[in-house]
PDB file of C-alpha atoms in Angstrom:
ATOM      1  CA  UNK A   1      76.550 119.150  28.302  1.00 74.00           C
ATOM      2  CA  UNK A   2      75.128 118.977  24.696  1.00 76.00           C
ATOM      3  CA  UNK A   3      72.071 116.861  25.651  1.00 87.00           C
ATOM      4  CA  UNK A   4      73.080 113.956  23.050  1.00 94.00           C
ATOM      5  CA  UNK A   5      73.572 111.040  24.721  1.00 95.00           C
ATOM      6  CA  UNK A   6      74.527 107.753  22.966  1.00 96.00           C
ATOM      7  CA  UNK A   7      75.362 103.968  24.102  1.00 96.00           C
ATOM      8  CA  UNK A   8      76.871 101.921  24.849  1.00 96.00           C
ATOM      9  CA  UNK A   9      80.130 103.966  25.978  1.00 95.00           C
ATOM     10  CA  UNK A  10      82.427 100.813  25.130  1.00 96.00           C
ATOM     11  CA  UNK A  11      82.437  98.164  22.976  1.00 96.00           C
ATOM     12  CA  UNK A  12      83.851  94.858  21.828  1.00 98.00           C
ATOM     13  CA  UNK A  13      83.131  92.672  18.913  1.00 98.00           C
ATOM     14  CA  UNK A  14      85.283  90.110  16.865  1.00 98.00           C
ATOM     15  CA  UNK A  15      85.651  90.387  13.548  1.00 97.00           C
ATOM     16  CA  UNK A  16      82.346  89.420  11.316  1.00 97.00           C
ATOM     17  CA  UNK A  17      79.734  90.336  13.830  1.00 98.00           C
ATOM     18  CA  UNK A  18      77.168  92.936  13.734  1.00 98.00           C
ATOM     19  CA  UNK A  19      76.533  96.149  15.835  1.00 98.00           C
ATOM     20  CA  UNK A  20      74.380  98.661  16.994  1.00 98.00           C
ATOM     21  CA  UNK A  21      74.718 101.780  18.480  1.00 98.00           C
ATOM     22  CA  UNK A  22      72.634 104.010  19.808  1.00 98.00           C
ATOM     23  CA  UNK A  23      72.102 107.791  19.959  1.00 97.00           C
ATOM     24  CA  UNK A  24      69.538 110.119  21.302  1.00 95.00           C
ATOM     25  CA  UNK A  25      69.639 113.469  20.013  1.00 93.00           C
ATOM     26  CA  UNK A  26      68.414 116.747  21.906  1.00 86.00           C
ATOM     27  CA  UNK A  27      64.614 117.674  21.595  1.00 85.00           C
ATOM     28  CA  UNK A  28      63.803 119.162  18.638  1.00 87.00           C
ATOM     29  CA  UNK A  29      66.221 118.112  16.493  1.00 89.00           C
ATOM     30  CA  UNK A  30      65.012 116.428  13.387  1.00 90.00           C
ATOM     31  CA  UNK A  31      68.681 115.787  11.830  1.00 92.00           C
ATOM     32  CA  UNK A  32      71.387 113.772  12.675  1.00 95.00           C
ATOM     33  CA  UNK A  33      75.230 112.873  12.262  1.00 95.00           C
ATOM     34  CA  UNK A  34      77.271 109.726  12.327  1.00 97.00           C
ATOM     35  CA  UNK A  35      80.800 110.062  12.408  1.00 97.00           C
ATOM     36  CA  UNK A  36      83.595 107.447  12.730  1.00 97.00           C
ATOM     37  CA  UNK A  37      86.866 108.879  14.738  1.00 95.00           C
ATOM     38  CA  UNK A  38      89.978 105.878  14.151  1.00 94.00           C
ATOM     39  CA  UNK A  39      92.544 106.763  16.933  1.00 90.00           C
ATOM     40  CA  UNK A  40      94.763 110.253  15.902  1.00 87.00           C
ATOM     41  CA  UNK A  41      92.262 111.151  13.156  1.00 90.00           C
ATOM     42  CA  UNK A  42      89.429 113.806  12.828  1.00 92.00           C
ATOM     43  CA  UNK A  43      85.820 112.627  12.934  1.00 95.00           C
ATOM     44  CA  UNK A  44      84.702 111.005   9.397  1.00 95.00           C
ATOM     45  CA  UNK A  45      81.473 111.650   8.525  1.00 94.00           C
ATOM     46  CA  UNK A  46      79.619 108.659   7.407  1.00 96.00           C
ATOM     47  CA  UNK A  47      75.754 109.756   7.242  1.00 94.00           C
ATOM     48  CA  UNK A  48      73.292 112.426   8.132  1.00 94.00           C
ATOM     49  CA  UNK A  49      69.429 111.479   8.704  1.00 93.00           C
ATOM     50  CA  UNK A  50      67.002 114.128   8.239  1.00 91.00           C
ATOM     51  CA  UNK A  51      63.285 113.486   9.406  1.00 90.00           C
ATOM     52  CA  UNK A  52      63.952 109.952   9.485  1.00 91.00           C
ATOM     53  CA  UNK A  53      65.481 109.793   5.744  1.00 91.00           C
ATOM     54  CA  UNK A  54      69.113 109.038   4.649  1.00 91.00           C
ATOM     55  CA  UNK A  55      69.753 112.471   3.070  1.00 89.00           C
ATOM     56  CA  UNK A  56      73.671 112.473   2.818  1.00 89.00           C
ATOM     57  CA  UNK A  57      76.495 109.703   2.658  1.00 92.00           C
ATOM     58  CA  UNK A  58      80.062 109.905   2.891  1.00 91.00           C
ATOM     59  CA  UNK A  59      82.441 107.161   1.527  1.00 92.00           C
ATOM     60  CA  UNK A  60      81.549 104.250   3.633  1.00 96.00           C
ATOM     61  CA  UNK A  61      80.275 100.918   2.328  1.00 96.00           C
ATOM     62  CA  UNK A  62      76.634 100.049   2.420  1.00 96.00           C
ATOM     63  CA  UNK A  63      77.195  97.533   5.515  1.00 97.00           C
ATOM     64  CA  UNK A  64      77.277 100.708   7.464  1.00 98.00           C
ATOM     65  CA  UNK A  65      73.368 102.014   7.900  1.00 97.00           C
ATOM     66  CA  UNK A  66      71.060 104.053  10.066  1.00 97.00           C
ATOM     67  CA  UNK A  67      67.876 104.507  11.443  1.00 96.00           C
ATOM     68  CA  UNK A  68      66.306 107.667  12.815  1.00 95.00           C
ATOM     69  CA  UNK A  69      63.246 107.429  14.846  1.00 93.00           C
ATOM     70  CA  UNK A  70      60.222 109.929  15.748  1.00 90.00           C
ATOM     71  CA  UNK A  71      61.646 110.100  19.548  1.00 87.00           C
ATOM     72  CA  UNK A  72      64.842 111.729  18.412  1.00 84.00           C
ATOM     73  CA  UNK A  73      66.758 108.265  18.327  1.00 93.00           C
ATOM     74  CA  UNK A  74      68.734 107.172  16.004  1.00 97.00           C
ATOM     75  CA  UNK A  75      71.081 104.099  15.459  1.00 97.00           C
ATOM     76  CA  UNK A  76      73.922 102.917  13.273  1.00 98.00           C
ATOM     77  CA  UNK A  77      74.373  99.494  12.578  1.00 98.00           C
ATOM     78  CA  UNK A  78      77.811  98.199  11.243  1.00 98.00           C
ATOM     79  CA  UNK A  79      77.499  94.467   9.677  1.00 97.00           C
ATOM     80  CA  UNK A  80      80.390  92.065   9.012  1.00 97.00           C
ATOM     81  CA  UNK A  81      82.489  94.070  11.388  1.00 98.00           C
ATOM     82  CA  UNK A  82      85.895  94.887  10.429  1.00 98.00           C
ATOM     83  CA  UNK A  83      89.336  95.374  12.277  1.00 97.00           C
ATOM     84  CA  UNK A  84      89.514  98.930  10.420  1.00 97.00           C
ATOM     85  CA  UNK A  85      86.531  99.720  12.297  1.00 98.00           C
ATOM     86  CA  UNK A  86      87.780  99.967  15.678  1.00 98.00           C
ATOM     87  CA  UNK A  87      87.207 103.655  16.500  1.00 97.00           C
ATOM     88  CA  UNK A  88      85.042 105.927  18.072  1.00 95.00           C
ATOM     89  CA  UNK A  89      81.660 106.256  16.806  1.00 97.00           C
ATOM     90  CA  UNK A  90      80.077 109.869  17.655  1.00 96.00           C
ATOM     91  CA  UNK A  91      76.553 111.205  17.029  1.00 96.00           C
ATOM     92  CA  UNK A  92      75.750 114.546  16.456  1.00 95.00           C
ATOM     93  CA  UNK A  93      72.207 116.339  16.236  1.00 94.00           C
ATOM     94  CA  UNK A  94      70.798 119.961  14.702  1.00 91.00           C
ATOM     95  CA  UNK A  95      68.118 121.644  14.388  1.00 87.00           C
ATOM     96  CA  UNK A  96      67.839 121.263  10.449  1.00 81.00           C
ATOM     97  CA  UNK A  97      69.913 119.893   7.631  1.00 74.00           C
ATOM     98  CA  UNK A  98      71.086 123.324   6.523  1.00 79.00           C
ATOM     99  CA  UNK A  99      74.843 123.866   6.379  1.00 78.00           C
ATOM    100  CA  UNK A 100      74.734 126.727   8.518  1.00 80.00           C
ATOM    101  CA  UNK A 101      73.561 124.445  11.575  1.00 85.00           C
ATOM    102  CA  UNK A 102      75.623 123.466  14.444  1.00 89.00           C
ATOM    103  CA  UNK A 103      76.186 120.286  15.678  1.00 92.00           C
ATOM    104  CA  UNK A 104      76.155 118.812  19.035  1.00 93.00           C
ATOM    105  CA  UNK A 105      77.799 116.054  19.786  1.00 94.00           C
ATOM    106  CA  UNK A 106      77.203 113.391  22.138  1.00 95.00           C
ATOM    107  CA  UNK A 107      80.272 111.225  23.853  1.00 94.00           C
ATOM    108  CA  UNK A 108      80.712 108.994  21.658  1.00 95.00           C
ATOM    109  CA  UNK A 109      80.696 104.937  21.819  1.00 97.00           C
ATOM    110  CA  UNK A 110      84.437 103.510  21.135  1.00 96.00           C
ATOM    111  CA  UNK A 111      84.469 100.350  19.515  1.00 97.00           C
ATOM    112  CA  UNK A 112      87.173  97.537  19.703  1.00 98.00           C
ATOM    113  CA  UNK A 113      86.956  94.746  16.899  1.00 98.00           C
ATOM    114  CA  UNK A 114      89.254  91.525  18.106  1.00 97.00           C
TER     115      UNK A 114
ATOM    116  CA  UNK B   1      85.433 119.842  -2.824  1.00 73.00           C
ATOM    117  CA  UNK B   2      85.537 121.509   0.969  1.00 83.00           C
ATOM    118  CA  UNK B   3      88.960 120.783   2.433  1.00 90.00           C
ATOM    119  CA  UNK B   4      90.479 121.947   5.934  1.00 94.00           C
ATOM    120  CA  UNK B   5      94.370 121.585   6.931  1.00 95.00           C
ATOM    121  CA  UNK B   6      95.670 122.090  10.637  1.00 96.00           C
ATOM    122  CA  UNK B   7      99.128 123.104  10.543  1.00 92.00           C
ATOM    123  CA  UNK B   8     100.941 121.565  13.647  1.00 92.00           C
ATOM    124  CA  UNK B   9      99.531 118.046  14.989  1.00 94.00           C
ATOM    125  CA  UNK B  10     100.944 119.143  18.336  1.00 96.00           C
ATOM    126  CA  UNK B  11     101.444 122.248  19.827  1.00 97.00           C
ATOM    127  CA  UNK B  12     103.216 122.874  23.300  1.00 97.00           C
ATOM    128  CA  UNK B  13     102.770 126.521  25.402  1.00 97.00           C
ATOM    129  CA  UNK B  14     103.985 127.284  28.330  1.00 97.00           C
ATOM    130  CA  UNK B  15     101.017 128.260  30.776  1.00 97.00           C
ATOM    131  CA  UNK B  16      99.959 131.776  30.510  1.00 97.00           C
ATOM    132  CA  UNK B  17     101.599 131.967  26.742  1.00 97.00           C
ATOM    133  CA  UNK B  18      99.587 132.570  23.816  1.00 98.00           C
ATOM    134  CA  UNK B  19      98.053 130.007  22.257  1.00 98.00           C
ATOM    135  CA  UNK B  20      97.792 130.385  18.163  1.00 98.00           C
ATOM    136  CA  UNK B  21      96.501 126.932  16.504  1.00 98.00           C
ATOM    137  CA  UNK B  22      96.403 127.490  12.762  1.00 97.00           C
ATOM    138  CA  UNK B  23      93.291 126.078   9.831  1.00 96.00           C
ATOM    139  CA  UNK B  24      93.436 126.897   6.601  1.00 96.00           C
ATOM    140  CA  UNK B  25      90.160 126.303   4.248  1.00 93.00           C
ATOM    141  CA  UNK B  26      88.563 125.166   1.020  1.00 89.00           C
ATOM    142  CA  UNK B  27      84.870 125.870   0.197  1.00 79.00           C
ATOM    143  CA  UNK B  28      83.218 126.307  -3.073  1.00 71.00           C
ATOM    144  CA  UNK B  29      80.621 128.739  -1.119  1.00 72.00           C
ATOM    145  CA  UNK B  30      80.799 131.001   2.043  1.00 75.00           C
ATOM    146  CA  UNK B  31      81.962 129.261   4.398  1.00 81.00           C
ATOM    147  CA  UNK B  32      80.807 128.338   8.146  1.00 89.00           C
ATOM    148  CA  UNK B  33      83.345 127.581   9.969  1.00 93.00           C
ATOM    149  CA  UNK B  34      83.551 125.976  13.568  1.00 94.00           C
ATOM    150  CA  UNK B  35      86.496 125.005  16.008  1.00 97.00           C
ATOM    151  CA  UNK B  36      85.992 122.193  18.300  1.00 96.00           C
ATOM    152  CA  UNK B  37      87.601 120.960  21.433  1.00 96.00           C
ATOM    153  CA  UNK B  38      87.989 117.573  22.080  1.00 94.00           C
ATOM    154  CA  UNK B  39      89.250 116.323  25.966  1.00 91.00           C
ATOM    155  CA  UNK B  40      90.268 112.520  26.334  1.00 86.00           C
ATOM    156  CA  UNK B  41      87.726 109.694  25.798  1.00 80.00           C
ATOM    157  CA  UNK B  42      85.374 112.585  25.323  1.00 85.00           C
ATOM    158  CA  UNK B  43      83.160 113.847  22.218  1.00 88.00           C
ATOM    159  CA  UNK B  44      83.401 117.357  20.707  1.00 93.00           C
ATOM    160  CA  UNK B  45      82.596 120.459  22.391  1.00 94.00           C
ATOM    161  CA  UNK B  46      82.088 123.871  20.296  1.00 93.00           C
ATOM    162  CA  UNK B  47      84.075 126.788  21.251  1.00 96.00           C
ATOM    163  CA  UNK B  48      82.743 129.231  18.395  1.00 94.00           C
ATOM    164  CA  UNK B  49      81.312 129.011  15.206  1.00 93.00           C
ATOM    165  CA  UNK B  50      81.488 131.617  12.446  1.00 92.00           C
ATOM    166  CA  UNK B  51      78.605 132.388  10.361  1.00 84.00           C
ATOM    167  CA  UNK B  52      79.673 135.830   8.405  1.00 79.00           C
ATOM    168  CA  UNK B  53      78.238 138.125  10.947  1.00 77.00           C
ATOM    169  CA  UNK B  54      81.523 139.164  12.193  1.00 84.00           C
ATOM    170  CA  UNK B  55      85.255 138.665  11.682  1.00 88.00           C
ATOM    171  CA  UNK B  56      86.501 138.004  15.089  1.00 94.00           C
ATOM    172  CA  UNK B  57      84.549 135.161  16.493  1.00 94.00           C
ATOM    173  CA  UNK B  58      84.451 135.298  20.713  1.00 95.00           C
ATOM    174  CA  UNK B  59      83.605 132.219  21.772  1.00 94.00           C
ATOM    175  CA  UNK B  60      84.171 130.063  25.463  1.00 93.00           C
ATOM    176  CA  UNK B  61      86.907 129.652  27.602  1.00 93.00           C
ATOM    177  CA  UNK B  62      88.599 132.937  26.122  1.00 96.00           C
ATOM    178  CA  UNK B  63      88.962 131.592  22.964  1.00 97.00           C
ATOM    179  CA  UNK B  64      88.506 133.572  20.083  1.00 97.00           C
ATOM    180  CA  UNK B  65      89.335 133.160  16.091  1.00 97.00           C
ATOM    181  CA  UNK B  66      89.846 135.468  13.088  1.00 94.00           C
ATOM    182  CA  UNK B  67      88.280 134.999   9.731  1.00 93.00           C
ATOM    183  CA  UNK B  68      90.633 135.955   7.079  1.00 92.00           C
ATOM    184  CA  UNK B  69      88.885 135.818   3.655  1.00 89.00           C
ATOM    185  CA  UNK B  70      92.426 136.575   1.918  1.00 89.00           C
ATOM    186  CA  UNK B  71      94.313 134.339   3.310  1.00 92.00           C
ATOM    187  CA  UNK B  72      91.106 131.356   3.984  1.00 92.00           C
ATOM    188  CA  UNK B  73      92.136 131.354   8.015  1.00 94.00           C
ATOM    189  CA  UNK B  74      90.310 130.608  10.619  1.00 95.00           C
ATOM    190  CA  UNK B  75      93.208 130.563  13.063  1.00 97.00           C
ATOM    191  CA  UNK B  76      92.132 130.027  16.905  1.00 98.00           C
ATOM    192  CA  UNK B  77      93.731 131.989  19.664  1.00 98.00           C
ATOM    193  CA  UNK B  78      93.867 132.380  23.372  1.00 98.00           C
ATOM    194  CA  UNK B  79      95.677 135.553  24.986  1.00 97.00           C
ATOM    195  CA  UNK B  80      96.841 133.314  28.034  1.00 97.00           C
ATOM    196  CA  UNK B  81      96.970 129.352  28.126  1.00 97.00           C
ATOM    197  CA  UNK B  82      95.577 127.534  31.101  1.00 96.00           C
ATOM    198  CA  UNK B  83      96.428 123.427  31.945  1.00 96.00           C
ATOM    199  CA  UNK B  84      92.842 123.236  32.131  1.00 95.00           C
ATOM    200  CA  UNK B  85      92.993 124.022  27.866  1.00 96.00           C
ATOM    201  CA  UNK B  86      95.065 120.744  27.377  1.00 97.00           C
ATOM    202  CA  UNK B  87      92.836 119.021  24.713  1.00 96.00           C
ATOM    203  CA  UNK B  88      92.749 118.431  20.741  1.00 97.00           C
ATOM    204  CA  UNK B  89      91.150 120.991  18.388  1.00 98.00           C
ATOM    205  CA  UNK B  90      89.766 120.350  15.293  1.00 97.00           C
ATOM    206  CA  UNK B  91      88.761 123.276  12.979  1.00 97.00           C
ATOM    207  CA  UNK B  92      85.843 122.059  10.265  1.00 94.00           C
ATOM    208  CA  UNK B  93      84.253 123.935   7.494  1.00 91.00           C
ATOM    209  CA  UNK B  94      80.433 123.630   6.528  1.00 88.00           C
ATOM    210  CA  UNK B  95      79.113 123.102   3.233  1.00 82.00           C
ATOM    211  CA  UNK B  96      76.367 121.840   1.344  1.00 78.00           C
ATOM    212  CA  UNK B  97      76.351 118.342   0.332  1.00 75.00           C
ATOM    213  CA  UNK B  98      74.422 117.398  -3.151  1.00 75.00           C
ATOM    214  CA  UNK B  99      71.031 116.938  -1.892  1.00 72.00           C
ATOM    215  CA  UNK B 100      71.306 119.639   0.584  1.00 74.00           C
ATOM    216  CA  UNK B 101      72.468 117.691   2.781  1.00 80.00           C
ATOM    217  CA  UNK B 102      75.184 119.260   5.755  1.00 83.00           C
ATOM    218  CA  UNK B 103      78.849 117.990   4.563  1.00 84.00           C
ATOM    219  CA  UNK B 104      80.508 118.818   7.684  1.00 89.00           C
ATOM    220  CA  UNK B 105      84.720 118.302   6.617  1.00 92.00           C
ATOM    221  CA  UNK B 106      86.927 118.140   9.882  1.00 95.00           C
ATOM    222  CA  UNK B 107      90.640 119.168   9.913  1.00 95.00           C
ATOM    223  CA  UNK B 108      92.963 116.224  11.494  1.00 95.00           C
ATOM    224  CA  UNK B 109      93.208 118.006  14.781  1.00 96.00           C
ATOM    225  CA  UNK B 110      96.253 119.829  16.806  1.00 97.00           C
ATOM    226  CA  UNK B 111      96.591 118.459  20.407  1.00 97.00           C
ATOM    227  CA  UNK B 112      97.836 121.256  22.678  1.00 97.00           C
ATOM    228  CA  UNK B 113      99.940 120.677  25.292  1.00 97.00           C
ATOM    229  CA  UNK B 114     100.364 123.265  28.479  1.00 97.00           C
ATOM    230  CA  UNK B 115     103.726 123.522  30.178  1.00 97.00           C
ATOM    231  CA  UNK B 116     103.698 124.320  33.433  1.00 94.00           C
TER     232      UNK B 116
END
């Protein structure tokens, strides 16, 4: 066990909605990772929140966005939902930004859009 | 840009064979390098990470990997396969993102199958 939890484990949405998903990272950790995993692929990284600040993007559109919270929480919200986006959606937390820092991932939330 | 290619999206060994999944990288700096393990509807678990300390990585499970400078490897090996290693493995390279932020670059993954 990594001690990252996130939720919900399974979702479904219809195309145009809005989502949020949840993370909460292990204790300590002031940075964390959103990644987007479509079926077959590797995980895509989409954002990394350090101390409660975007710090990093990858090349997703702006309807994609976070929030990172004091408690080690963090969410990413996903407007005007997509049929591309069906995936799963993992969070991962570290101990610092730095690019020597491991990541620990949680289970991830999978995501259907109808 | 960072880059990482996984030779072989599937890879079958009969149980108690060796297992040898292959990564190859790119990095404009020294590299950290990590292999993952990924079972079904599960996230990632590391198995080792390599940070320049040493060549041959040990990590769990009996897995271990090889940093190759020469020839940018980072293969991942296993003397003897068990079902129980049945999963997908993604190799990813570490860099730093402008900002400073950590660009984390993930290989497509090799799913390993065990034959019993």
């Amino acid at each position: 066990e990594t001690g990252v939890t996130q939720s919900p484990t399974h979702l479904i949405k219809t195309r145009g909605q809005q989502v949020t998903l949840r993370c909460s990272s292990q204790s300590g950790h002031n940075t964390v990772s959103w990644y987007q995993q479509a079926l077959g692929q590797g995980p895509q990284f989409i954002f990394q929140y350090y101390r409660e600040e975007e710090n990093g993007r990858g090349n997703f559109p702006p309807r994609f966005s976070g929030l990172q919270f004091p408690n080690y929480s963090s969410e990413l919200n996903v407007n005007a939902l997509e049929l591309d986006d069906s995936a799963l959606y993992l969070c991962a937390s570290s101990l610092s930004q730095g690019y020597q820092e491991t990541q620990y991932f949680g289970p991830g939330t999978r995501l259907l859009v109808l | 840009a960072q880059s990482v290619t996984q030779l072989g999206s599937h890879v079958s060994v009969s149980e108690g064979a060796l297992v040898l999944l292959r990564c190859n990288y790119s990095s404009s700096v020294p590299p950290y390098l990590f292999w993952y393990v990924q079972y079904p509807n599960q996230g990632l678990q590391l198995l080792l990470k390599y940070t320049s300390a040493a060549t041959l990585v040990k990590g769990i499970n009996g897995f271990e990997a090889e940093f190759k400078k020469s020839e940018t490897s980072f293969h991942l090996t296993k003397p003897s396969a068990h079902m129980s290693d049945a999963a997908e493995y993604f190799c990813a390279v570490s860099d730093r993102g402008s900002g400073g932020y950590q660009k984390v670059t993930f290989g497509t993954g090799t799913k390993l199958q065990v034959i019993p």
